[in-house]
């Protein structure tokens, strides 16, 4: 509360230093990085995804804007909970095709649904954002995260990404970190983008993250 720990307990051999795979909470970090780069003018969310990633020209992401992918309102057929996510996870393991090849294999839009018409939760969207971040910065996602956020939070421990066979970080669910450091990120957002008295993200980005959308 107000930056202080009220209670914590670790069981089954865990400790404050133990890293936990954050799964889809990783998307919050990826999205925040993208918002920061947008604010810096290094990424234009109104541009088509293919202006940054021409490799996706013949995929489900063709004609979608970066903003639509960030909002997950791009049209993508990714509904089968076993087949679709199964192929995605298979791409991550040793011997798999890797994230970039998997994204380039997603050829279909959702039937009768155009980009921007509806929200549709799909982890590949965050992987596209991670790819755009790498392309725009010329850095790994891990280095961007460290430079722009992690090094400024006053973290106690390292964080790590799950990487695919080609060494590409999983931007939609592969970030591991200690519990206290995860809390530091959340507290920074609650504190209008500041940590330890220093600016990490702008107040505008912090407010945008805290503001609920899609209320209707």
GROMACS .gro file of N, CA and C in nm, residues 40-106:
model
  201
   40UNK      N    1   0.753   0.923  -2.829
   40UNK     CA    2   0.882   0.976  -2.873
   40UNK      C    3   0.887   1.001  -3.024
   41UNK      N    4   0.782   0.961  -3.094
   41UNK     CA    5   0.778   0.980  -3.238
   41UNK      C    6   0.854   0.874  -3.315
   42UNK      N    7   0.894   0.767  -3.250
   42UNK     CA    8   0.971   0.663  -3.317
   42UNK      C    9   0.882   0.558  -3.381
   43UNK      N   10   0.756   0.553  -3.340
   43UNK     CA   11   0.657   0.465  -3.401
   43UNK      C   12   0.531   0.548  -3.423
   44UNK      N   13   0.473   0.538  -3.543
   44UNK     CA   14   0.350   0.608  -3.577
   44UNK      C   15   0.237   0.505  -3.580
   45UNK      N   16   0.148   0.513  -3.482
   45UNK     CA   17   0.042   0.412  -3.470
   45UNK      C   18  -0.059   0.419  -3.582
   46UNK      N   19  -0.064   0.530  -3.655
   46UNK     CA   20  -0.160   0.542  -3.765
   46UNK      C   21  -0.111   0.472  -3.891
   47UNK      N   22   0.016   0.436  -3.893
   47UNK     CA   23   0.071   0.368  -4.011
   47UNK      C   24   0.029   0.222  -4.015
   48UNK      N   25   0.029   0.168  -4.135
   48UNK     CA   26   0.001   0.026  -4.151
   48UNK      C   27   0.115  -0.057  -4.094
   49UNK      N   28   0.080  -0.171  -4.039
   49UNK     CA   29   0.181  -0.262  -3.984
   49UNK      C   30   0.288  -0.293  -4.088
   50UNK      N   31   0.246  -0.310  -4.212
   50UNK     CA   32   0.341  -0.351  -4.316
   50UNK      C   33   0.443  -0.242  -4.350
   51UNK      N   34   0.419  -0.118  -4.307
   51UNK     CA   35   0.520  -0.014  -4.328
   51UNK      C   36   0.641  -0.038  -4.240
   52UNK      N   37   0.619  -0.106  -4.129
   52UNK     CA   38   0.730  -0.145  -4.042
   52UNK      C   39   0.774  -0.289  -4.069
   53UNK      N   40   0.677  -0.373  -4.102
   53UNK     CA   41   0.705  -0.515  -4.123
   53UNK      C   42   0.651  -0.560  -4.258
   54UNK      N   43   0.721  -0.531  -4.366
   54UNK     CA   44   0.674  -0.574  -4.498
   54UNK      C   45   0.664  -0.725  -4.510
   55UNK      N   46   0.728  -0.796  -4.419
   55UNK     CA   47   0.721  -0.943  -4.419
   55UNK      C   48   0.577  -0.992  -4.396
   56UNK      N   49   0.491  -0.907  -4.342
   56UNK     CA   50   0.354  -0.948  -4.310
   56UNK      C   51   0.253  -0.903  -4.415
   57UNK      N   52   0.303  -0.864  -4.532
   57UNK     CA   53   0.214  -0.809  -4.635
   57UNK      C   54   0.108  -0.908  -4.680
   58UNK      N   55   0.138  -1.035  -4.681
   58UNK     CA   56   0.042  -1.135  -4.729
   58UNK      C   57  -0.019  -1.215  -4.616
   59UNK      N   58  -0.034  -1.152  -4.501
   59UNK     CA   59  -0.085  -1.222  -4.382
   59UNK      C   60  -0.214  -1.158  -4.333
   60UNK      N   61  -0.262  -1.210  -4.219
   60UNK     CA   62  -0.383  -1.156  -4.156
   60UNK      C   63  -0.364  -1.012  -4.110
   61UNK      N   64  -0.240  -0.965  -4.104
   61UNK     CA   65  -0.213  -0.829  -4.055
   61UNK      C   66  -0.206  -0.726  -4.167
   62UNK      N   67  -0.216  -0.772  -4.292
   62UNK     CA   68  -0.212  -0.680  -4.405
   62UNK      C   69  -0.326  -0.579  -4.393
   63UNK      N   70  -0.296  -0.453  -4.416
   63UNK     CA   71  -0.391  -0.341  -4.413
   63UNK      C   72  -0.432  -0.300  -4.272
   64UNK      N   73  -0.389  -0.372  -4.169
   64UNK     CA   74  -0.418  -0.330  -4.031
   64UNK      C   75  -0.318  -0.223  -3.990
   65UNK      N   76  -0.363  -0.128  -3.909
   65UNK     CA   77  -0.272  -0.027  -3.857
   65UNK      C   78  -0.208  -0.076  -3.728
   66UNK      N   79  -0.099  -0.010  -3.690
   66UNK     CA   80  -0.035  -0.043  -3.562
   66UNK      C   81  -0.133  -0.021  -3.448
   67UNK      N   82  -0.212   0.087  -3.454
   67UNK     CA   83  -0.309   0.116  -3.348
   67UNK      C   84  -0.413   0.006  -3.336
   68UNK      N   85  -0.460  -0.047  -3.449
   68UNK     CA   86  -0.558  -0.156  -3.445
   68UNK      C   87  -0.499  -0.281  -3.381
   69UNK      N   88  -0.374  -0.309  -3.409
   69UNK     CA   89  -0.310  -0.425  -3.347
   69UNK      C   90  -0.289  -0.399  -3.198
   70UNK      N   91  -0.251  -0.277  -3.162
   70UNK     CA   92  -0.236  -0.243  -3.021
   70UNK      C   93  -0.369  -0.256  -2.947
   71UNK      N   94  -0.478  -0.217  -3.011
   71UNK     CA   95  -0.610  -0.226  -2.951
   71UNK      C   96  -0.670  -0.366  -2.962
   72UNK      N   97  -0.605  -0.453  -3.037
   72UNK     CA   98  -0.658  -0.586  -3.070
   72UNK      C   99  -0.795  -0.575  -3.136
   73UNK      N  100  -0.805  -0.480  -3.229
   73UNK     CA  101  -0.927  -0.469  -3.310
   73UNK      C  102  -0.899  -0.503  -3.455
   74UNK      N  103  -0.780  -0.557  -3.483
   74UNK     CA  104  -0.753  -0.607  -3.617
   74UNK      C  105  -0.827  -0.738  -3.638
   75UNK      N  106  -0.864  -0.763  -3.760
   75UNK     CA  107  -0.940  -0.884  -3.792
   75UNK      C  108  -0.844  -1.001  -3.814
   76UNK      N  109  -0.855  -1.102  -3.728
   76UNK     CA  110  -0.768  -1.219  -3.739
   76UNK      C  111  -0.846  -1.342  -3.697
   77UNK      N  112  -0.838  -1.446  -3.775
   77UNK     CA  113  -0.904  -1.572  -3.742
   77UNK      C  114  -0.812  -1.651  -3.649
   78UNK      N  115  -0.839  -1.640  -3.520
   78UNK     CA  116  -0.755  -1.706  -3.420
   78UNK      C  117  -0.843  -1.748  -3.304
   79UNK      N  118  -0.935  -1.840  -3.333
   79UNK     CA  119  -1.042  -1.873  -3.240
   79UNK      C  120  -1.034  -2.012  -3.179
   80UNK      N  121  -0.967  -2.104  -3.245
   80UNK     CA  122  -0.962  -2.242  -3.195
   80UNK      C  123  -0.863  -2.249  -3.078
   81UNK      N  124  -0.914  -2.271  -2.955
   81UNK     CA  125  -0.826  -2.266  -2.838
   81UNK      C  126  -0.718  -2.374  -2.836
   82UNK      N  127  -0.740  -2.483  -2.909
   82UNK     CA  128  -0.641  -2.591  -2.911
   82UNK      C  129  -0.550  -2.581  -3.034
   83UNK      N  130  -0.608  -2.566  -3.149
   83UNK     CA  131  -0.529  -2.565  -3.272
   83UNK      C  132  -0.445  -2.439  -3.285
   84UNK      N  133  -0.507  -2.322  -3.270
   84UNK     CA  134  -0.437  -2.197  -3.295
   84UNK      C  135  -0.328  -2.172  -3.192
   85UNK      N  136  -0.362  -2.176  -3.064
   85UNK     CA  137  -0.259  -2.150  -2.963
   85UNK      C  138  -0.160  -2.265  -2.957
   86UNK      N  139  -0.206  -2.385  -2.994
   86UNK     CA  140  -0.115  -2.499  -2.998
   86UNK      C  141  -0.004  -2.480  -3.099
   87UNK      N  142  -0.040  -2.429  -3.216
   87UNK     CA  143   0.060  -2.400  -3.320
   87UNK      C  144   0.153  -2.288  -3.276
   88UNK      N  145   0.097  -2.190  -3.207
   88UNK     CA  146   0.179  -2.079  -3.157
   88UNK      C  147   0.283  -2.130  -3.059
   89UNK      N  148   0.241  -2.210  -2.962
   89UNK     CA  149   0.334  -2.263  -2.861
   89UNK      C  150   0.436  -2.356  -2.925
   90UNK      N  151   0.391  -2.436  -3.021
   90UNK     CA  152   0.484  -2.528  -3.090
   90UNK      C  153   0.594  -2.451  -3.160
   91UNK      N  154   0.562  -2.333  -3.210
   91UNK     CA  155   0.662  -2.251  -3.279
   91UNK      C  156   0.771  -2.204  -3.184
   92UNK      N  157   0.740  -2.201  -3.054
   92UNK     CA  158   0.834  -2.150  -2.956
   92UNK      C  159   0.939  -2.252  -2.912
   93UNK      N  160   0.906  -2.379  -2.922
   93UNK     CA  161   0.996  -2.481  -2.869
   93UNK      C  162   1.109  -2.514  -2.964
   94UNK      N  163   1.215  -2.571  -2.909
   94UNK     CA  164   1.331  -2.611  -2.988
   94UNK      C  165   1.287  -2.700  -3.103
   95UNK      N  166   1.326  -2.665  -3.222
   95UNK     CA  167   1.283  -2.739  -3.340
   95UNK      C  168   1.160  -2.679  -3.406
   96UNK      N  169   1.097  -2.581  -3.337
   96UNK     CA  170   0.980  -2.515  -3.393
   96UNK      C  171   1.019  -2.412  -3.498
   97UNK      N  172   0.918  -2.356  -3.564
   97UNK     CA  173   0.943  -2.264  -3.674
   97UNK      C  174   0.983  -2.124  -3.627
   98UNK      N  175   0.959  -2.093  -3.501
   98UNK     CA  176   0.990  -1.960  -3.451
   98UNK      C  177   0.875  -1.864  -3.467
   99UNK      N  178   0.878  -1.756  -3.391
   99UNK     CA  179   0.766  -1.661  -3.388
   99UNK      C  180   0.745  -1.593  -3.523
  100UNK      N  181   0.852  -1.546  -3.585
  100UNK     CA  182   0.835  -1.470  -3.709
  100UNK      C  183   0.774  -1.556  -3.819
  101UNK      N  184   0.820  -1.679  -3.832
  101UNK     CA  185   0.763  -1.768  -3.934
  101UNK      C  186   0.617  -1.797  -3.904
  102UNK      N  187   0.586  -1.814  -3.776
  102UNK     CA  188   0.446  -1.840  -3.738
  102UNK      C  189   0.358  -1.721  -3.775
  103UNK      N  190   0.401  -1.602  -3.744
  103UNK     CA  191   0.321  -1.484  -3.775
  103UNK      C  192   0.299  -1.470  -3.926
  104UNK      N  193   0.399  -1.506  -4.003
  104UNK     CA  194   0.386  -1.497  -4.149
  104UNK      C  195   0.296  -1.605  -4.206
  105UNK      N  196   0.257  -1.703  -4.124
  105UNK     CA  197   0.169  -1.810  -4.171
  105UNK      C  198   0.022  -1.779  -4.146
  106UNK      N  199  -0.008  -1.672  -4.075
  106UNK     CA  200  -0.146  -1.639  -4.039
  106UNK      C  201  -0.208  -1.560  -4.153
   0.00000   0.00000   0.00000
